[in-house]
Amino acid sequence: MKKAGKIWVVVLVILLVLTAALGAGAYFIYTSATDLSELNKVNKTESDSILEPLVKSIVLGEEQTITDSDINGALAMVINSYNENLTDSQRKDAFIVKGASIYLTGNNTAKIYAELNYNDIKLLFSANSKIVFNENSDFIYFEVSDTKLGSLPIPTEFIMSKLADGIDSINKDFRVNGNRIIIPSEYTFEILERELTLRITALNASDGSATVKTTSAMKFLEGLISDIFKDLFSD
């Protein structure tokens, strides 16, 4: 009987130690995943400063320079607008992108930060990314690696699959495939009943900025002005 009693004591001690270890592990995982020490990297201030270089490239068909600040100001405009239109059902049990920033780090690489909200829990996603593009491609690829929630490393394809719906909701033309965020390099707009198709033909990211070139809209503008004058002077 004494031996049986000692065995139960040993089993109880082992269970207590395992419970304590599991509790400590769960606490470590939670505090690491909810670490917001780099949340200040996420910009939420809207800016349309990206328009000037893009318009110059569109009109002239020449390379222009855009900065991290230009990109992140435009991202804030898109994401803030998206969040204003979310329904309660869309917010439930989903990763909601509250803000995102891209910092270009040279040699067509970038650091990505995104503030997420999951059932009222605030999280910080971060990752490294390689920008893959050539002028004959219909898409720009961001190949994501070294993904984290807070300071906790997370398997890339797992977290990207969870973010896929949120990215798709922001813009239906954006999508996730494995470790890649894919965005089109060509866009079509309708202006005064005429279609304008613009294509990114060059993209090269350096440290803090990128040079970008699009197809020129000069012929489109000439045709548009011609049509306006025809309408003005027609009977």
mmCIF file of C-alpha atoms in Angstrom:
data_model
loop_
_atom_site.group_PDB
_atom_site.id
_atom_site.type_symbol
_atom_site.label_atom_id
_atom_site.label_comp_id
_atom_site.label_asym_id
_atom_site.label_seq_id
_atom_site.Cartn_x
_atom_site.Cartn_y
_atom_site.Cartn_z
ATOM 1 C CA MET A 1 0.000 0.000 0.000
ATOM 2 C CA LYS A 2 2.839 2.363 0.854
ATOM 3 C CA LYS A 3 4.412 1.744 -2.559
ATOM 4 C CA ALA A 4 1.079 2.443 -4.269
ATOM 5 C CA GLY A 5 0.741 5.665 -2.306
ATOM 6 C CA LYS A 6 4.227 6.777 -3.318
ATOM 7 C CA ILE A 7 3.450 6.022 -6.961
ATOM 8 C CA TRP A 8 0.355 8.246 -6.848
ATOM 9 C CA VAL A 9 2.398 11.030 -5.264
ATOM 10 C CA VAL A 10 4.977 10.751 -8.058
ATOM 11 C CA VAL A 11 2.212 10.755 -10.699
ATOM 12 C CA LEU A 12 0.611 13.803 -9.075
ATOM 13 C CA VAL A 13 3.924 15.666 -8.989
ATOM 14 C CA ILE A 14 4.553 14.843 -12.662
ATOM 15 C CA LEU A 15 1.062 16.055 -13.612
ATOM 16 C CA LEU A 16 1.565 19.284 -11.659
ATOM 17 C CA VAL A 17 4.930 19.871 -13.343
ATOM 18 C CA LEU A 18 3.441 19.194 -16.810
ATOM 19 C CA THR A 19 0.486 21.491 -16.094
ATOM 20 C CA ALA A 20 2.839 24.248 -14.951
ATOM 21 C CA ALA A 21 5.036 23.745 -18.023
ATOM 22 C CA LEU A 22 2.041 23.838 -20.367
ATOM 23 C CA GLY A 23 0.708 26.931 -18.648
ATOM 24 C CA ALA A 24 4.079 28.674 -18.908
ATOM 25 C CA GLY A 25 4.342 27.650 -22.578
ATOM 26 C CA ALA A 26 0.854 28.926 -23.363
ATOM 27 C CA TYR A 27 1.619 32.205 -21.578
ATOM 28 C CA PHE A 28 4.874 32.595 -23.529
ATOM 29 C CA ILE A 29 3.114 31.924 -26.852
ATOM 30 C CA TYR A 30 0.286 34.368 -26.073
ATOM 31 C CA THR A 31 2.555 37.194 -24.883
ATOM 32 C CA SER A 32 4.885 36.696 -27.880
ATOM 33 C CA ALA A 33 2.027 36.595 -30.400
ATOM 34 C CA THR A 34 0.427 39.746 -28.928
ATOM 35 C CA ASP A 35 3.709 41.680 -28.693
ATOM 36 C CA LEU A 36 2.964 45.140 -30.128
ATOM 37 C CA SER A 37 6.360 46.752 -29.546
ATOM 38 C CA GLU A 38 6.760 47.522 -33.283
ATOM 39 C CA LEU A 39 3.180 48.666 -33.878
ATOM 40 C CA ASN A 40 4.475 52.185 -34.597
ATOM 41 C CA LYS A 41 5.815 50.806 -37.898
ATOM 42 C CA VAL A 42 2.217 50.650 -39.188
ATOM 43 C CA ASN A 43 1.176 53.930 -40.813
ATOM 44 C CA LYS A 44 -2.513 54.895 -40.771
ATOM 45 C CA THR A 45 -2.139 58.473 -42.021
ATOM 46 C CA GLU A 46 -3.738 58.914 -45.423
ATOM 47 C CA SER A 47 -1.866 60.694 -48.188
ATOM 48 C CA ASP A 48 -2.343 61.116 -51.938
ATOM 49 C CA SER A 49 1.307 62.084 -52.556
ATOM 50 C CA ILE A 50 1.707 58.993 -54.758
ATOM 51 C CA LEU A 51 -0.576 60.579 -57.366
ATOM 52 C CA GLU A 52 1.897 63.179 -58.653
ATOM 53 C CA PRO A 53 4.655 60.739 -59.719
ATOM 54 C CA LEU A 54 2.096 58.241 -61.022
ATOM 55 C CA VAL A 55 0.279 60.867 -63.090
ATOM 56 C CA LYS A 56 3.601 62.036 -64.552
ATOM 57 C CA SER A 57 4.452 58.461 -65.505
ATOM 58 C CA ILE A 58 0.978 57.883 -66.942
ATOM 59 C CA VAL A 59 1.004 61.066 -69.035
ATOM 60 C CA LEU A 60 4.633 61.017 -70.133
ATOM 61 C CA GLY A 61 5.380 57.282 -70.028
ATOM 62 C CA GLU A 62 8.596 58.037 -68.128
ATOM 63 C CA GLU A 63 10.127 56.499 -65.006
ATOM 64 C CA GLN A 64 9.216 58.244 -61.761
ATOM 65 C CA THR A 65 10.268 57.739 -58.144
ATOM 66 C CA ILE A 66 7.850 56.831 -55.362
ATOM 67 C CA THR A 67 8.846 56.608 -51.701
ATOM 68 C CA ASP A 68 7.842 54.435 -48.755
ATOM 69 C CA SER A 69 5.800 57.380 -47.505
ATOM 70 C CA ASP A 70 3.927 57.664 -50.827
ATOM 71 C CA ILE A 71 3.091 53.945 -50.832
ATOM 72 C CA ASN A 72 2.031 53.805 -47.186
ATOM 73 C CA GLY A 73 -0.149 56.913 -47.458
ATOM 74 C CA ALA A 74 -2.013 55.313 -50.370
ATOM 75 C CA LEU A 75 -2.337 52.016 -48.469
ATOM 76 C CA ALA A 76 -3.879 53.902 -45.534
ATOM 77 C CA MET A 77 -6.494 55.450 -47.852
ATOM 78 C CA VAL A 78 -7.470 52.046 -49.286
ATOM 79 C CA ILE A 79 -7.529 50.181 -45.946
ATOM 80 C CA ASN A 80 -9.374 52.907 -44.023
ATOM 81 C CA SER A 81 -12.059 53.003 -46.714
ATOM 82 C CA TYR A 82 -12.320 49.197 -46.607
ATOM 83 C CA ASN A 83 -12.745 49.163 -42.806
ATOM 84 C CA GLU A 84 -15.473 51.806 -42.888
ATOM 85 C CA ASN A 85 -17.632 49.505 -45.027
ATOM 86 C CA LEU A 86 -17.158 46.268 -43.059
ATOM 87 C CA THR A 87 -20.288 44.615 -41.684
ATOM 88 C CA ASP A 88 -20.496 42.951 -38.252
ATOM 89 C CA SER A 89 -20.669 39.510 -39.874
ATOM 90 C CA GLN A 90 -17.468 40.231 -41.824
ATOM 91 C CA ARG A 91 -15.677 41.233 -38.624
ATOM 92 C CA LYS A 92 -16.551 38.033 -36.742
ATOM 93 C CA ASP A 93 -13.977 35.201 -36.597
ATOM 94 C CA ALA A 94 -11.799 36.800 -39.264
ATOM 95 C CA PHE A 95 -8.439 38.529 -39.461
ATOM 96 C CA ILE A 96 -9.252 42.172 -40.198
ATOM 97 C CA VAL A 97 -6.436 44.288 -41.657
ATOM 98 C CA LYS A 98 -6.537 47.599 -39.756
ATOM 99 C CA GLY A 99 -3.411 49.066 -41.309
ATOM 100 C CA ALA A 100 -0.354 48.065 -43.330
ATOM 101 C CA SER A 101 3.009 49.497 -44.305
ATOM 102 C CA ILE A 102 5.728 48.493 -46.734
ATOM 103 C CA TYR A 103 9.331 49.571 -46.214
ATOM 104 C CA LEU A 104 11.568 49.045 -49.239
ATOM 105 C CA THR A 105 14.972 47.702 -48.197
ATOM 106 C CA GLY A 106 16.943 47.536 -51.452
ATOM 107 C CA ASN A 107 17.559 44.918 -54.156
ATOM 108 C CA ASN A 108 13.797 44.530 -54.714
ATOM 109 C CA THR A 109 13.156 43.460 -51.128
ATOM 110 C CA ALA A 110 10.822 44.914 -48.523
ATOM 111 C CA LYS A 111 9.712 44.624 -44.912
ATOM 112 C CA ILE A 112 5.944 44.354 -44.411
ATOM 113 C CA TYR A 113 4.014 45.273 -41.258
ATOM 114 C CA ALA A 114 0.262 44.925 -40.755
ATOM 115 C CA GLU A 115 -1.978 45.613 -37.788
ATOM 116 C CA LEU A 116 -4.603 42.883 -37.520
ATOM 117 C CA ASN A 117 -7.692 42.463 -35.394
ATOM 118 C CA TYR A 118 -9.061 39.030 -34.571
ATOM 119 C CA ASN A 119 -12.173 38.952 -32.360
ATOM 120 C CA ASP A 120 -11.053 42.226 -30.700
ATOM 121 C CA ILE A 121 -7.504 40.958 -30.122
ATOM 122 C CA LYS A 122 -4.953 43.331 -31.633
ATOM 123 C CA LEU A 123 -2.032 41.613 -33.406
ATOM 124 C CA LEU A 124 1.013 42.740 -35.365
ATOM 125 C CA PHE A 125 1.992 40.776 -38.473
ATOM 126 C CA SER A 126 5.456 41.241 -39.948
ATOM 127 C CA ALA A 127 7.388 39.584 -42.752
ATOM 128 C CA ASN A 128 10.225 39.955 -45.197
ATOM 129 C CA SER A 129 9.341 40.049 -48.874
ATOM 130 C CA LYS A 130 11.026 39.786 -52.250
ATOM 131 C CA ILE A 131 9.396 41.734 -55.085
ATOM 132 C CA VAL A 132 9.308 39.719 -58.314
ATOM 133 C CA PHE A 133 8.391 41.519 -61.541
ATOM 134 C CA ASN A 134 9.263 41.627 -65.210
ATOM 135 C CA GLU A 135 7.737 43.762 -67.933
ATOM 136 C CA ASN A 136 6.149 40.782 -69.700
ATOM 137 C CA SER A 137 4.331 39.567 -66.597
ATOM 138 C CA ASP A 138 0.668 40.292 -65.891
ATOM 139 C CA PHE A 139 1.349 40.326 -62.147
ATOM 140 C CA ILE A 140 3.628 41.661 -59.437
ATOM 141 C CA TYR A 141 4.559 39.060 -56.836
ATOM 142 C CA PHE A 142 5.496 39.667 -53.216
ATOM 143 C CA GLU A 143 7.210 36.465 -52.049
ATOM 144 C CA VAL A 144 6.778 36.458 -48.279
ATOM 145 C CA SER A 145 9.118 34.825 -45.736
ATOM 146 C CA ASP A 146 10.131 35.071 -42.058
ATOM 147 C CA THR A 147 6.539 35.701 -40.961
ATOM 148 C CA LYS A 148 5.733 36.609 -37.375
ATOM 149 C CA LEU A 149 2.809 37.522 -35.162
ATOM 150 C CA GLY A 150 4.318 39.922 -32.674
ATOM 151 C CA SER A 151 7.685 38.346 -31.882
ATOM 152 C CA LEU A 152 6.445 34.775 -32.444
ATOM 153 C CA PRO A 153 7.604 33.058 -35.680
ATOM 154 C CA ILE A 154 4.641 31.593 -37.581
ATOM 155 C CA PRO A 155 4.746 29.151 -40.550
ATOM 156 C CA THR A 156 4.418 31.369 -43.622
ATOM 157 C CA GLU A 157 1.858 29.423 -45.660
ATOM 158 C CA PHE A 158 -0.309 28.870 -42.555
ATOM 159 C CA ILE A 159 -0.603 32.564 -41.660
ATOM 160 C CA MET A 160 -0.915 33.603 -45.326
ATOM 161 C CA SER A 161 -3.877 31.232 -45.760
ATOM 162 C CA LYS A 162 -5.544 32.921 -42.770
ATOM 163 C CA LEU A 163 -4.893 36.395 -44.226
ATOM 164 C CA ALA A 164 -6.075 35.489 -47.734
ATOM 165 C CA ASP A 165 -9.722 36.463 -47.196
ATOM 166 C CA GLY A 166 -8.757 39.793 -45.626
ATOM 167 C CA ILE A 167 -6.423 40.687 -48.498
ATOM 168 C CA ASP A 168 -9.027 39.642 -51.072
ATOM 169 C CA SER A 169 -11.669 41.770 -49.294
ATOM 170 C CA ILE A 170 -9.523 44.907 -49.568
ATOM 171 C CA ASN A 171 -9.257 44.518 -53.346
ATOM 172 C CA LYS A 172 -10.770 41.696 -55.393
ATOM 173 C CA ASP A 173 -7.828 41.884 -57.806
ATOM 174 C CA PHE A 174 -5.386 40.983 -55.004
ATOM 175 C CA ARG A 175 -4.926 37.350 -54.027
ATOM 176 C CA VAL A 176 -2.754 34.977 -52.035
ATOM 177 C CA ASN A 177 -1.201 31.793 -53.388
ATOM 178 C CA GLY A 178 1.049 29.892 -50.976
ATOM 179 C CA ASN A 179 3.639 32.380 -49.749
ATOM 180 C CA ARG A 180 2.879 34.917 -52.495
ATOM 181 C CA ILE A 181 0.757 38.057 -52.483
ATOM 182 C CA ILE A 182 -0.203 38.638 -56.124
ATOM 183 C CA ILE A 183 -1.397 41.934 -57.588
ATOM 184 C CA PRO A 184 -2.075 42.767 -61.255
ATOM 185 C CA SER A 185 0.335 44.901 -63.249
ATOM 186 C CA GLU A 186 -2.455 46.106 -65.583
ATOM 187 C CA TYR A 187 -5.622 48.075 -64.773
ATOM 188 C CA THR A 188 -8.506 49.309 -66.935
ATOM 189 C CA PHE A 189 -10.543 52.433 -66.173
ATOM 190 C CA GLU A 190 -13.569 53.970 -67.888
ATOM 191 C CA ILE A 191 -13.315 57.729 -68.384
ATOM 192 C CA LEU A 192 -16.123 59.545 -70.209
ATOM 193 C CA GLU A 193 -17.234 56.300 -71.844
ATOM 194 C CA ARG A 194 -13.733 55.559 -73.095
ATOM 195 C CA GLU A 195 -11.568 52.759 -71.716
ATOM 196 C CA LEU A 196 -8.053 53.528 -70.534
ATOM 197 C CA THR A 197 -5.735 50.567 -69.873
ATOM 198 C CA LEU A 198 -2.559 51.245 -67.930
ATOM 199 C CA ARG A 199 0.233 48.767 -67.416
ATOM 200 C CA ILE A 200 3.250 48.894 -65.132
ATOM 201 C CA THR A 201 6.222 48.261 -67.410
ATOM 202 C CA ALA A 202 9.107 48.827 -64.995
ATOM 203 C CA LEU A 203 9.493 48.485 -61.227
ATOM 204 C CA ASN A 204 12.773 48.572 -59.334
ATOM 205 C CA ALA A 205 12.888 48.912 -55.549
ATOM 206 C CA SER A 206 15.890 50.352 -53.739
ATOM 207 C CA ASP A 207 16.323 51.416 -50.110
ATOM 208 C CA GLY A 208 13.348 53.624 -49.183
ATOM 209 C CA SER A 209 12.039 54.227 -52.705
ATOM 210 C CA ALA A 210 11.228 52.618 -56.038
ATOM 211 C CA THR A 211 11.314 53.698 -59.656
ATOM 212 C CA VAL A 212 8.148 52.880 -61.561
ATOM 213 C CA LYS A 213 7.101 53.318 -65.169
ATOM 214 C CA THR A 214 3.716 52.826 -66.790
ATOM 215 C CA THR A 215 2.458 52.842 -70.338
ATOM 216 C CA SER A 216 1.713 56.369 -71.557
ATOM 217 C CA ALA A 217 -1.850 57.656 -71.730
ATOM 218 C CA MET A 218 -0.934 60.423 -74.174
ATOM 219 C CA LYS A 219 -2.811 58.881 -77.130
ATOM 220 C CA PHE A 220 -5.837 58.269 -74.919
ATOM 221 C CA LEU A 221 -5.804 61.914 -73.777
ATOM 222 C CA GLU A 222 -5.433 63.136 -77.361
ATOM 223 C CA GLY A 223 -8.458 61.045 -78.394
ATOM 224 C CA LEU A 224 -10.448 62.247 -75.387
ATOM 225 C CA ILE A 225 -9.722 65.913 -76.125
ATOM 226 C CA SER A 226 -10.570 65.375 -79.784
ATOM 227 C CA ASP A 227 -13.939 63.868 -78.856
ATOM 228 C CA ILE A 228 -14.687 66.755 -76.480
ATOM 229 C CA PHE A 229 -14.002 69.314 -79.200
ATOM 230 C CA LYS A 230 -16.107 67.393 -81.694
ATOM 231 C CA ASP A 231 -19.012 67.440 -79.237
ATOM 232 C CA LEU A 232 -18.560 71.164 -78.574
ATOM 233 C CA PHE A 233 -18.608 72.156 -82.215
ATOM 234 C CA SER A 234 -21.061 69.612 -83.579
ATOM 235 C CA ASP A 235 -24.512 70.676 -84.639
#
